[in-house]
């Protein structure tokens, strides 16, 4: 009973216990490391688990108690519903950018629109265009050979751009450490923004270490 009381006290004050965080790949690679480093520095006895997740898995894992906290996202033009029983708090906005090879004729521009580029230049990515009047890549503005990429990994698309195989729409978080052979430009029209959140069960029974990690994630996002 004495050990149990000590463990419960550690959970309450955040000096012990476990924190299980789930995050999609680009958040896990950018926001998460500095936040976990701060938690480790201030609370070295807390056991930390990080799981890279597909967005569609996250809510179910929270409800099943397999993770304590998650980083999720939706798009400004297509907000996603939050299931009853979960609490979501805005973390940061992550604009969608245009990535071009460094030798591209538009690489020196201040910004670009999809209409500036022929349709055969684009590498498909997992950027969500639902509920837009039209996809930014609609139309037949070119007749050359197109690289048809079927995949969900933004990093692969970035490396295809770096190899000079086309241009792509990619989230800014992924492009913080873009290779020197890639030029990143803001997109003027349409403006696409991915919105990031922290998400957990909507309950008062949240450990102090989870609350601290939420705070450290907000600080890391603000630093970016």
Short mmCIF file of N, CA, C and O in Angstrom, two decimals, residues 24 26-27 30-36 38 71-72 89-95 172-173 176 194-198 213-224:
data_model
loop_
_atom_site.label_atom_id
_atom_site.label_comp_id
_atom_site.label_asym_id
_atom_site.label_seq_id
_atom_site.Cartn_x
_atom_site.Cartn_y
_atom_site.Cartn_z
N UNK A 24 1.60 11.77 -36.20
CA UNK A 24 1.89 11.45 -37.60
C UNK A 24 3.32 11.85 -37.92
O UNK A 24 3.98 12.57 -37.16
N UNK A 26 5.35 13.73 -39.96
CA UNK A 26 6.01 15.04 -40.02
C UNK A 26 5.97 15.76 -38.67
O UNK A 26 6.90 16.51 -38.34
N UNK A 27 4.93 15.54 -37.87
CA UNK A 27 4.91 16.11 -36.52
C UNK A 27 5.90 15.39 -35.61
O UNK A 27 6.60 16.01 -34.81
N UNK A 30 9.37 16.75 -36.15
CA UNK A 30 9.67 18.18 -36.01
C UNK A 30 9.26 18.73 -34.65
O UNK A 30 10.11 19.22 -33.89
N UNK A 31 7.99 18.64 -34.30
CA UNK A 31 7.51 19.21 -33.04
C UNK A 31 7.86 18.33 -31.85
O UNK A 31 8.23 18.81 -30.78
N UNK A 32 7.74 17.02 -32.04
CA UNK A 32 7.83 16.10 -30.91
C UNK A 32 9.22 16.04 -30.27
O UNK A 32 9.32 16.07 -29.03
N UNK A 33 10.33 15.92 -31.01
CA UNK A 33 11.62 15.75 -30.35
C UNK A 33 11.97 16.82 -29.31
O UNK A 33 12.36 16.48 -28.18
N UNK A 34 11.83 18.13 -29.62
CA UNK A 34 12.17 19.10 -28.58
C UNK A 34 11.22 19.04 -27.38
O UNK A 34 11.65 19.29 -26.25
N UNK A 35 9.94 18.71 -27.63
CA UNK A 35 9.00 18.61 -26.51
C UNK A 35 9.35 17.44 -25.59
O UNK A 35 9.35 17.57 -24.36
N UNK A 36 9.69 16.29 -26.18
CA UNK A 36 10.07 15.14 -25.36
C UNK A 36 11.40 15.39 -24.64
O UNK A 36 11.59 14.92 -23.51
N UNK A 38 12.41 18.24 -23.46
CA UNK A 38 12.11 19.07 -22.30
C UNK A 38 11.47 18.23 -21.19
O UNK A 38 11.78 18.42 -20.00
N UNK A 71 -1.11 13.92 -31.53
CA UNK A 71 -1.12 15.09 -32.41
C UNK A 71 -1.90 14.70 -33.65
O UNK A 71 -1.59 13.71 -34.31
N UNK A 72 -2.94 15.47 -33.94
CA UNK A 72 -3.81 15.19 -35.08
C UNK A 72 -3.84 16.40 -36.01
O UNK A 72 -3.28 17.46 -35.69
N UNK A 89 -7.24 20.56 -28.89
CA UNK A 89 -6.79 21.93 -28.74
C UNK A 89 -5.85 22.29 -29.87
O UNK A 89 -4.95 21.51 -30.20
N UNK A 90 -6.05 23.46 -30.44
CA UNK A 90 -5.24 23.90 -31.57
C UNK A 90 -3.78 24.03 -31.16
O UNK A 90 -3.45 24.58 -30.11
N UNK A 91 -2.90 23.51 -32.00
CA UNK A 91 -1.46 23.53 -31.73
C UNK A 91 -0.74 24.52 -32.63
O UNK A 91 0.02 25.37 -32.17
N UNK A 92 -0.97 24.44 -33.93
CA UNK A 92 -0.35 25.37 -34.87
C UNK A 92 -0.97 25.20 -36.24
O UNK A 92 -1.66 24.20 -36.51
N UNK A 93 -0.73 26.16 -37.12
CA UNK A 93 -1.10 26.05 -38.53
C UNK A 93 0.13 25.68 -39.34
O UNK A 93 1.23 26.19 -39.09
N UNK A 94 -0.08 24.82 -40.31
CA UNK A 94 1.02 24.31 -41.14
C UNK A 94 0.64 24.53 -42.61
O UNK A 94 -0.06 23.71 -43.19
N UNK A 95 1.06 25.64 -43.21
CA UNK A 95 0.65 25.92 -44.59
C UNK A 95 1.24 24.92 -45.58
O UNK A 95 2.34 24.41 -45.39
N UNK A 172 4.61 22.59 -44.74
CA UNK A 172 5.83 23.32 -44.37
C UNK A 172 6.64 22.57 -43.32
O UNK A 172 7.87 22.63 -43.32
N UNK A 173 5.98 21.87 -42.40
CA UNK A 173 6.72 21.13 -41.37
C UNK A 173 7.72 20.15 -41.98
O UNK A 173 8.81 19.98 -41.47
N UNK A 176 11.12 21.91 -43.38
CA UNK A 176 12.05 22.66 -42.53
C UNK A 176 13.50 22.25 -42.78
O UNK A 176 14.42 23.05 -42.61
N UNK A 194 -2.90 23.19 -43.29
CA UNK A 194 -3.15 22.05 -42.43
C UNK A 194 -3.12 22.54 -40.99
O UNK A 194 -2.19 23.23 -40.59
N UNK A 195 -4.13 22.21 -40.21
CA UNK A 195 -4.21 22.65 -38.82
C UNK A 195 -3.89 21.49 -37.89
O UNK A 195 -4.46 20.41 -38.02
N UNK A 196 -2.97 21.73 -36.95
CA UNK A 196 -2.51 20.68 -36.04
C UNK A 196 -3.11 20.89 -34.66
O UNK A 196 -3.31 22.04 -34.22
N UNK A 197 -3.38 19.77 -33.97
CA UNK A 197 -4.01 19.81 -32.66
C UNK A 197 -3.33 18.80 -31.72
O UNK A 197 -2.75 17.81 -32.18
N UNK A 198 -3.46 19.04 -30.43
CA UNK A 198 -3.28 17.96 -29.46
C UNK A 198 -4.66 17.40 -29.15
O UNK A 198 -5.66 18.14 -29.14
N UNK A 213 3.48 17.60 -20.99
CA UNK A 213 3.85 17.34 -22.37
C UNK A 213 3.02 18.18 -23.33
O UNK A 213 3.53 18.69 -24.33
N UNK A 214 1.73 18.36 -23.03
CA UNK A 214 0.91 19.26 -23.85
C UNK A 214 1.52 20.66 -23.89
O UNK A 214 1.60 21.29 -24.95
N UNK A 215 1.96 21.14 -22.75
CA UNK A 215 2.58 22.47 -22.67
C UNK A 215 3.86 22.51 -23.48
O UNK A 215 4.11 23.47 -24.24
N UNK A 216 4.70 21.48 -23.37
CA UNK A 216 5.96 21.46 -24.10
C UNK A 216 5.73 21.36 -25.61
O UNK A 216 6.51 21.92 -26.40
N UNK A 217 4.69 20.65 -26.02
CA UNK A 217 4.37 20.59 -27.44
C UNK A 217 3.95 21.97 -27.96
O UNK A 217 4.34 22.37 -29.07
N UNK A 218 3.17 22.71 -27.17
CA UNK A 218 2.78 24.06 -27.59
C UNK A 218 4.01 24.96 -27.70
O UNK A 218 4.13 25.77 -28.63
N UNK A 219 4.95 24.83 -26.75
CA UNK A 219 6.16 25.64 -26.81
C UNK A 219 7.00 25.28 -28.04
O UNK A 219 7.54 26.17 -28.72
N UNK A 220 7.12 23.98 -28.34
CA UNK A 220 7.90 23.56 -29.50
C UNK A 220 7.25 24.05 -30.79
O UNK A 220 7.95 24.48 -31.73
N UNK A 221 5.93 23.99 -30.85
CA UNK A 221 5.23 24.49 -32.04
C UNK A 221 5.43 25.99 -32.21
O UNK A 221 5.64 26.48 -33.33
N UNK A 222 5.38 26.73 -31.10
CA UNK A 222 5.61 28.17 -31.17
C UNK A 222 7.03 28.49 -31.64
O UNK A 222 7.25 29.45 -32.39
N UNK A 223 8.01 27.69 -31.24
CA UNK A 223 9.39 27.91 -31.68
C UNK A 223 9.53 27.71 -33.18
O UNK A 223 10.41 28.33 -33.81
N UNK A 224 8.70 26.85 -33.77
CA UNK A 224 8.79 26.62 -35.21
C UNK A 224 8.15 27.76 -36.01
O UNK A 224 8.36 27.83 -37.22
#
